[in-house]
Amino acid sequence: MSSRKIEDIHLTLLNKLLSDSGLECIRSAPESLESFSSLEEAEEEASHEQHEELISEETQEGEDKQLVVEEVQAEEPEVFPTPSLRRVIPEKIRKIEEQYRIHVLPEEFKTDIDPAAIPTIAHTAQQKYIDSLAEIVGCTEYKSSLAEFWFLDTLANLLRRAQEDELDRPTQAVLILWFCEWMKEIQHFDAADRKRMMRRFQDNMLSAAKFIAEEERIPTPTDAGIYYRAPEEIPEGQPLQNVPPEYTRHASVTFEGAAFECSLRDLTKIIHYIFDLFSTDYQYDLVRSIFTFSPEYTLIDVPYQIQNPKSLYAPLKFKPKKEKSPKSDKPGAKGKKKDIDTEEYLALLELKAKQERELQEQEERDREVWQYRSHILPLNLAADDAFFNKYWPPPPPEPVPEPELEPKGKGKGKGKK
């Protein structure tokens, strides 16, 4: 994780930047979601009286806003995503490649999040809050996919930090949307390195900060105009990211004009929560190797007889010897001899038993490999030895000691006088 000192430095600079305004982010006690609407109505009545006084100022600022919009539109690339973010290959080939990769994340996350459904991480059982978060974001295979389970566990840690910092539930819902958007960008932008993705993350947060300057509330990725796919590629029936605006206007803020400062402080905390996960090259490359370049596998529909082969030899069954009665000691009929267990016959039985054990061990190994491929994501295949050697190179081999040579002429003159 990144150093705590960096976060403290950023907060100090933010406090210094906002100290000139003379406002402080002072919030009242957390209230229920039902009271948000009543507080919003009171704020609208108070702002209606000041609306007439700000008409002249808004006309002057309107021209500046139009210039800003024109600049942003001019900076947008003609093709999204650009080749620096996503590989340029036909979509047909890309779909074929996806069929041979292991499942890591759902195709689409749920975007309509109810803030009241977010669990309190510190006071909820682990299994219960994992199930709740899975239902909130739409992860359905977390019980069989380690990648989805890691995603939910990481999301729970982010919410734990947000709740310890006393962020309200609507802000936590926005945090969930931004984290889901960032994970989808990592999975979708397969041609970008860490430097390029960090620049993308910086641009996203700057867009969110510009939205706060205009609306004085924390935006969702859709509100800030952030998409990991081109807008025309999004299905028509897919719901947009939705957190009611009346929930994200900081209803707990009682001082007029402090909503901008509180929203900016919360956005700074969200930036640090997400950045801490990818603050080093090793962390970023490890997550990227699992969620973007997951190991491939080949599915072969073979017959049942090959999937479940029969054993070559039947298991040996030793029958217990029966005690012979004295009457059975009579010699047998002529021409019939008892089978004698010779050494060659015993060696053949041992060979059959050994082959049967080897066959069972091979079947267990094949069954384990099949379980890894069909149920559980093999994370050890995603990061191989070459990946770890880049960060922790193996120690150099120990030098081989050279053999000591005996001095010439030693021991030759023992018999001479």
CSV table of C-alpha atoms in Angstrom, one decimal, residues 50-360:
chain,number,residue,atom,x,y,z
A,50,GLN,CA,-31.0,34.3,-3.5
A,51,HIS,CA,-31.7,33.3,-7.1
A,52,GLU,CA,-32.7,36.9,-8.2
A,53,GLU,CA,-29.4,38.3,-6.9
A,54,LEU,CA,-27.3,35.8,-8.8
A,55,ILE,CA,-28.9,36.3,-12.2
A,56,SER,CA,-26.4,38.9,-13.2
A,57,GLU,CA,-23.4,36.8,-12.2
A,58,GLU,CA,-24.8,33.7,-14.0
A,59,THR,CA,-25.0,35.6,-17.3
A,60,GLN,CA,-21.4,36.5,-17.0
A,61,GLU,CA,-20.3,33.0,-16.1
A,62,GLY,CA,-22.4,31.5,-18.9
A,63,GLU,CA,-20.0,32.7,-21.6
A,64,ASP,CA,-17.0,31.2,-19.7
A,65,LYS,CA,-18.8,27.8,-19.3
A,66,GLN,CA,-19.5,27.7,-23.0
A,67,LEU,CA,-15.8,28.2,-23.7
A,68,VAL,CA,-14.9,25.4,-21.3
A,69,VAL,CA,-17.4,23.0,-22.9
A,70,GLU,CA,-16.0,23.8,-26.4
A,71,GLU,CA,-12.5,23.0,-25.2
A,72,VAL,CA,-13.5,19.7,-23.7
A,73,GLN,CA,-15.4,18.6,-26.8
A,74,ALA,CA,-12.3,19.5,-28.9
A,75,GLU,CA,-10.1,17.3,-26.8
A,76,GLU,CA,-12.2,14.2,-27.1
A,77,PRO,CA,-10.6,11.7,-29.5
A,78,GLU,CA,-12.4,10.6,-32.7
A,79,VAL,CA,-12.0,6.9,-31.8
A,80,PHE,CA,-12.7,5.8,-28.3
A,81,PRO,CA,-11.0,4.0,-26.7
A,82,THR,CA,-7.7,5.2,-28.4
A,83,PRO,CA,-5.2,2.6,-29.5
A,84,SER,CA,-3.0,3.5,-26.5
A,85,LEU,CA,-5.8,2.0,-24.3
A,86,ARG,CA,-7.2,-0.9,-26.2
A,87,ARG,CA,-5.8,-3.3,-28.8
A,88,VAL,CA,-6.9,-2.8,-32.3
A,89,ILE,CA,-8.2,-6.2,-33.4
A,90,PRO,CA,-11.6,-7.3,-34.9
A,91,GLU,CA,-14.4,-7.8,-32.4
A,92,LYS,CA,-15.0,-11.3,-33.8
A,93,ILE,CA,-11.5,-12.4,-32.8
A,94,ARG,CA,-11.8,-10.7,-29.4
A,95,LYS,CA,-15.0,-12.6,-28.7
A,96,ILE,CA,-13.3,-15.9,-29.6
A,97,GLU,CA,-10.4,-15.0,-27.2
A,98,GLU,CA,-12.9,-14.3,-24.4
A,99,GLN,CA,-14.4,-17.8,-24.8
A,100,TYR,CA,-11.1,-19.4,-24.0
A,101,ARG,CA,-10.4,-17.3,-20.9
A,102,ILE,CA,-11.4,-17.9,-17.3
A,103,HIS,CA,-14.3,-15.9,-15.8
A,104,VAL,CA,-13.0,-13.0,-13.6
A,105,LEU,CA,-15.7,-10.3,-13.4
A,106,PRO,CA,-19.4,-10.1,-14.6
A,107,GLU,CA,-20.0,-8.6,-18.0
A,108,GLU,CA,-21.9,-5.6,-16.5
A,109,PHE,CA,-22.1,-4.4,-12.9
A,110,LYS,CA,-25.4,-3.2,-11.5
A,111,THR,CA,-25.6,0.6,-11.7
A,112,ASP,CA,-28.8,1.3,-9.7
A,113,ILE,CA,-27.5,1.2,-6.1
A,114,ASP,CA,-29.7,1.8,-3.1
A,115,PRO,CA,-27.6,3.5,-0.4
A,116,ALA,CA,-29.8,2.0,2.3
A,117,ALA,CA,-28.7,-1.5,1.3
A,118,ILE,CA,-25.0,-0.9,2.0
A,119,PRO,CA,-24.1,-3.0,5.1
A,120,THR,CA,-22.0,-1.7,8.0
A,121,ILE,CA,-18.8,-3.7,7.6
A,122,ALA,CA,-17.5,-3.4,11.2
A,123,HIS,CA,-20.8,-4.7,12.7
A,124,THR,CA,-21.8,-7.4,10.1
A,125,ALA,CA,-20.7,-11.0,9.7
A,126,GLN,CA,-18.2,-11.6,6.9
A,127,GLN,CA,-20.3,-14.0,5.0
A,128,LYS,CA,-23.4,-11.7,5.3
A,129,TYR,CA,-21.8,-8.5,4.0
A,130,ILE,CA,-20.1,-10.4,1.1
A,131,ASP,CA,-23.5,-11.7,0.1
A,132,SER,CA,-25.0,-8.3,0.4
A,133,LEU,CA,-22.3,-6.6,-1.7
A,134,ALA,CA,-22.6,-9.4,-4.3
A,135,GLU,CA,-26.3,-8.6,-4.6
A,136,ILE,CA,-25.6,-4.9,-4.8
A,137,VAL,CA,-23.0,-5.0,-7.6
A,138,GLY,CA,-24.3,-8.1,-9.4
A,139,CYS,CA,-21.6,-10.7,-8.8
A,140,THR,CA,-23.2,-14.1,-9.1
A,141,GLU,CA,-20.2,-16.5,-9.3
A,142,TYR,CA,-18.1,-15.4,-6.3
A,143,LYS,CA,-18.6,-18.7,-4.6
A,144,SER,CA,-16.7,-20.5,-7.4
A,145,SER,CA,-14.5,-17.7,-8.8
A,146,LEU,CA,-11.7,-16.4,-6.6
A,147,ALA,CA,-11.4,-13.3,-8.7
A,148,GLU,CA,-15.0,-12.2,-8.0
A,149,PHE,CA,-14.5,-13.0,-4.3
A,150,TRP,CA,-11.3,-10.9,-4.2
A,151,PHE,CA,-13.2,-8.0,-5.8
A,152,LEU,CA,-16.0,-8.2,-3.2
A,153,ASP,CA,-13.5,-8.5,-0.3
A,154,THR,CA,-11.5,-5.5,-1.6
A,155,LEU,CA,-14.8,-3.5,-2.0
A,156,ALA,CA,-15.6,-4.3,1.6
A,157,ASN,CA,-12.3,-3.0,2.8
A,158,LEU,CA,-12.9,0.3,0.9
A,159,LEU,CA,-16.3,0.6,2.5
A,160,ARG,CA,-14.7,-0.1,5.9
A,161,ARG,CA,-12.3,2.8,5.4
A,162,ALA,CA,-15.1,5.1,4.2
A,163,GLN,CA,-17.3,4.2,7.2
A,164,GLU,CA,-14.4,4.8,9.6
A,165,ASP,CA,-13.9,8.3,8.0
A,166,GLU,CA,-17.7,8.9,8.6
A,167,LEU,CA,-18.7,9.2,4.9
A,168,ASP,CA,-22.5,9.1,4.5
A,169,ARG,CA,-24.2,6.2,2.7
A,170,PRO,CA,-24.8,8.1,-0.6
A,171,THR,CA,-21.1,8.9,-0.8
A,172,GLN,CA,-20.4,5.2,-0.2
A,173,ALA,CA,-22.7,4.3,-3.1
A,174,VAL,CA,-20.7,6.7,-5.3
A,175,LEU,CA,-17.5,5.0,-4.1
A,176,ILE,CA,-18.9,1.7,-5.2
A,177,LEU,CA,-19.7,3.0,-8.7
A,178,TRP,CA,-16.2,4.5,-9.2
A,179,PHE,CA,-14.5,1.4,-8.0
A,180,CYS,CA,-16.5,-0.8,-10.4
A,181,GLU,CA,-15.8,1.6,-13.2
A,182,TRP,CA,-12.1,1.5,-12.5
A,183,MET,CA,-11.9,-2.3,-12.4
A,184,LYS,CA,-13.8,-2.5,-15.7
A,185,GLU,CA,-11.3,0.0,-17.3
A,186,ILE,CA,-8.4,-2.2,-16.1
A,187,GLN,CA,-10.1,-5.2,-17.7
A,188,HIS,CA,-11.2,-3.4,-20.9
A,189,PHE,CA,-8.1,-1.4,-21.7
A,190,ASP,CA,-5.7,-4.2,-22.5
A,191,ALA,CA,-3.1,-2.2,-24.4
A,192,ALA,CA,-2.3,0.4,-21.7
A,193,ASP,CA,0.5,0.2,-19.2
A,194,ARG,CA,0.4,1.5,-15.6
A,195,LYS,CA,1.7,4.9,-16.6
A,196,ARG,CA,-1.1,5.3,-19.2
A,197,MET,CA,-3.8,4.0,-16.8
A,198,MET,CA,-2.7,6.3,-14.0
A,199,ARG,CA,-3.0,9.3,-16.4
A,200,ARG,CA,-6.5,8.0,-17.3
A,201,PHE,CA,-7.4,7.9,-13.6
A,202,GLN,CA,-6.1,11.4,-13.1
A,203,ASP,CA,-8.2,12.7,-16.0
A,204,ASN,CA,-11.3,10.9,-14.6
A,205,MET,CA,-10.8,12.6,-11.2
A,206,LEU,CA,-10.3,16.0,-12.7
A,207,SER,CA,-13.6,15.6,-14.6
A,208,ALA,CA,-15.3,14.7,-11.3
A,209,ALA,CA,-13.7,17.8,-9.6
A,210,LYS,CA,-15.0,20.1,-12.5
A,211,PHE,CA,-18.5,18.6,-11.9
A,212,ILE,CA,-18.3,19.4,-8.2
A,213,ALA,CA,-17.3,23.0,-9.0
A,214,GLU,CA,-20.5,23.4,-11.0
A,215,GLU,CA,-23.0,21.2,-9.2
A,216,GLU,CA,-21.5,21.1,-5.6
A,217,ARG,CA,-22.1,17.3,-5.3
A,218,ILE,CA,-20.0,14.2,-6.0
A,219,PRO,CA,-20.8,12.8,-9.4
A,220,THR,CA,-21.1,9.3,-10.6
A,221,PRO,CA,-18.9,8.2,-13.5
A,222,THR,CA,-21.9,8.8,-15.9
A,223,ASP,CA,-22.5,12.3,-14.5
A,224,ALA,CA,-18.8,13.1,-15.1
A,225,GLY,CA,-18.9,11.7,-18.6
A,226,ILE,CA,-16.6,8.7,-17.9
A,227,TYR,CA,-17.2,5.5,-19.8
A,228,TYR,CA,-15.0,2.5,-20.4
A,229,ARG,CA,-16.8,1.9,-23.7
A,230,ALA,CA,-17.9,4.3,-26.4
A,231,PRO,CA,-21.4,5.7,-25.6
A,232,GLU,CA,-22.7,4.2,-28.9
A,233,GLU,CA,-21.6,0.7,-27.8
A,234,ILE,CA,-23.7,0.8,-24.6
A,235,PRO,CA,-26.9,-1.3,-25.0
A,236,GLU,CA,-30.1,0.8,-25.1
A,237,GLY,CA,-31.8,-1.1,-22.3
A,238,GLN,CA,-29.0,-0.9,-19.9
A,239,PRO,CA,-29.8,1.5,-16.9
A,240,LEU,CA,-27.5,4.4,-16.3
A,241,GLN,CA,-25.5,4.8,-13.1
A,242,ASN,CA,-28.1,6.2,-10.7
A,243,VAL,CA,-27.7,7.7,-7.2
A,244,PRO,CA,-30.5,10.2,-6.6
A,245,PRO,CA,-29.0,13.7,-6.7
A,246,GLU,CA,-30.9,14.7,-3.5
A,247,TYR,CA,-28.9,12.0,-1.7
A,248,THR,CA,-25.5,13.3,-3.0
A,249,ARG,CA,-26.0,17.0,-2.1
A,250,HIS,CA,-24.7,16.5,1.5
A,251,ALA,CA,-28.0,16.9,3.4
A,252,SER,CA,-26.0,16.6,6.6
A,253,VAL,CA,-24.2,19.9,5.8
A,254,THR,CA,-25.8,22.7,7.8
A,255,PHE,CA,-23.7,25.7,6.7
A,256,GLU,CA,-24.5,27.5,3.5
A,257,GLY,CA,-21.9,27.3,0.8
A,258,ALA,CA,-20.0,24.4,2.5
A,259,ALA,CA,-21.3,21.7,0.2
A,260,PHE,CA,-18.5,22.3,-2.4
A,261,GLU,CA,-15.8,21.9,0.3
A,262,CYS,CA,-17.3,18.8,1.8
A,263,SER,CA,-17.8,17.2,-1.7
A,264,LEU,CA,-14.2,18.0,-2.6
A,265,ARG,CA,-12.9,16.5,0.6
A,266,ASP,CA,-14.9,13.3,0.0
A,267,LEU,CA,-13.7,13.0,-3.5
A,268,THR,CA,-10.1,13.3,-2.3
A,269,LYS,CA,-10.7,10.4,0.1
A,270,ILE,CA,-12.2,8.3,-2.7
A,271,ILE,CA,-9.1,9.0,-4.8
A,272,HIS,CA,-6.8,7.8,-2.0
A,273,TYR,CA,-9.0,4.6,-1.4
A,274,ILE,CA,-8.7,3.5,-5.0
A,275,PHE,CA,-5.1,4.6,-5.6
A,276,ASP,CA,-3.8,2.7,-2.6
A,277,LEU,CA,-4.7,-0.5,-4.4
A,278,PHE,CA,-2.4,0.3,-7.3
A,279,SER,CA,0.2,2.5,-5.7
A,280,THR,CA,3.2,0.3,-6.7
A,281,ASP,CA,4.1,-1.4,-9.9
A,282,TYR,CA,4.0,-4.8,-8.3
A,283,GLN,CA,0.4,-4.4,-7.1
A,284,TYR,CA,-0.8,-3.0,-10.4
A,285,ASP,CA,0.9,-5.7,-12.5
A,286,LEU,CA,-0.4,-8.5,-10.2
A,287,VAL,CA,-4.1,-7.2,-10.5
A,288,ARG,CA,-3.7,-6.6,-14.2
A,289,SER,CA,-2.4,-10.1,-14.9
A,290,ILE,CA,-5.4,-11.6,-13.2
A,291,PHE,CA,-8.2,-9.4,-14.5
A,292,THR,CA,-6.9,-8.6,-18.0
A,293,PHE,CA,-4.5,-11.4,-19.0
A,294,SER,CA,-6.2,-14.3,-17.3
A,295,PRO,CA,-4.9,-17.8,-18.2
A,296,GLU,CA,-6.5,-19.5,-21.2
A,297,TYR,CA,-7.9,-23.0,-21.3
A,298,THR,CA,-9.4,-25.3,-23.9
A,299,LEU,CA,-12.7,-27.1,-23.5
A,300,ILE,CA,-12.9,-30.5,-25.3
A,301,ASP,CA,-16.2,-32.4,-25.3
A,302,VAL,CA,-14.9,-35.9,-25.1
A,303,PRO,CA,-17.1,-39.1,-24.7
A,304,TYR,CA,-18.1,-40.3,-21.3
A,305,GLN,CA,-15.9,-43.4,-21.7
A,306,ILE,CA,-12.8,-41.2,-22.0
A,307,GLN,CA,-13.8,-38.9,-19.2
A,308,ASN,CA,-14.4,-41.9,-16.9
A,309,PRO,CA,-12.1,-44.7,-18.0
A,310,LYS,CA,-12.4,-48.2,-16.6
A,311,SER,CA,-9.5,-49.6,-14.6
A,312,LEU,CA,-7.3,-52.0,-16.6
A,313,TYR,CA,-7.1,-54.6,-13.8
A,314,ALA,CA,-9.7,-55.7,-11.3
A,315,PRO,CA,-8.6,-55.1,-7.7
A,316,LEU,CA,-7.1,-58.1,-5.9
A,317,LYS,CA,-9.5,-59.8,-3.5
A,318,PHE,CA,-7.9,-62.1,-1.0
A,319,LYS,CA,-10.3,-64.8,0.3
A,320,PRO,CA,-9.8,-65.8,3.9
A,321,LYS,CA,-8.5,-69.3,4.3
A,322,LYS,CA,-10.9,-71.8,5.8
A,323,GLU,CA,-9.8,-74.2,8.4
A,324,LYS,CA,-9.7,-77.6,7.0
A,325,SER,CA,-11.5,-80.4,8.7
A,326,PRO,CA,-9.6,-83.7,9.3
A,327,LYS,CA,-11.9,-85.4,6.7
A,328,SER,CA,-10.7,-83.0,3.9
A,329,ASP,CA,-7.1,-84.2,4.3
A,330,LYS,CA,-7.8,-87.1,2.0
A,331,PRO,CA,-5.7,-87.1,-1.2
A,332,GLY,CA,-7.5,-85.7,-4.2
A,333,ALA,CA,-8.5,-87.4,-7.3
A,334,LYS,CA,-5.9,-88.6,-9.8
A,335,GLY,CA,-4.8,-86.1,-12.4
A,336,LYS,CA,-5.7,-82.9,-10.3
A,337,LYS,CA,-3.0,-80.9,-8.6
A,338,LYS,CA,-3.2,-77.9,-6.4
A,339,ASP,CA,-2.1,-74.5,-7.7
A,340,ILE,CA,1.2,-73.6,-6.2
A,341,ASP,CA,1.9,-69.8,-5.7
A,342,THR,CA,5.3,-69.5,-7.3
A,343,GLU,CA,7.5,-66.4,-7.2
A,344,GLU,CA,6.7,-65.5,-10.8
A,345,TYR,CA,2.9,-65.4,-10.0
A,346,LEU,CA,3.4,-63.3,-6.9
A,347,ALA,CA,5.6,-60.8,-8.9
A,348,LEU,CA,2.8,-60.6,-11.5
A,349,LEU,CA,0.2,-59.7,-8.8
A,350,GLU,CA,2.5,-57.0,-7.4
A,351,LEU,CA,3.0,-55.6,-10.9
A,352,LYS,CA,-0.8,-55.4,-11.4
A,353,ALA,CA,-1.3,-53.7,-8.0
A,354,LYS,CA,1.4,-51.2,-8.8
A,355,GLN,CA,-0.1,-50.3,-12.2
A,356,GLU,CA,-3.6,-49.9,-10.5
A,357,ARG,CA,-2.2,-47.5,-7.9
A,358,GLU,CA,-0.5,-45.4,-10.6
A,359,LEU,CA,-3.7,-45.3,-12.6
A,360,GLN,CA,-5.7,-44.1,-9.6
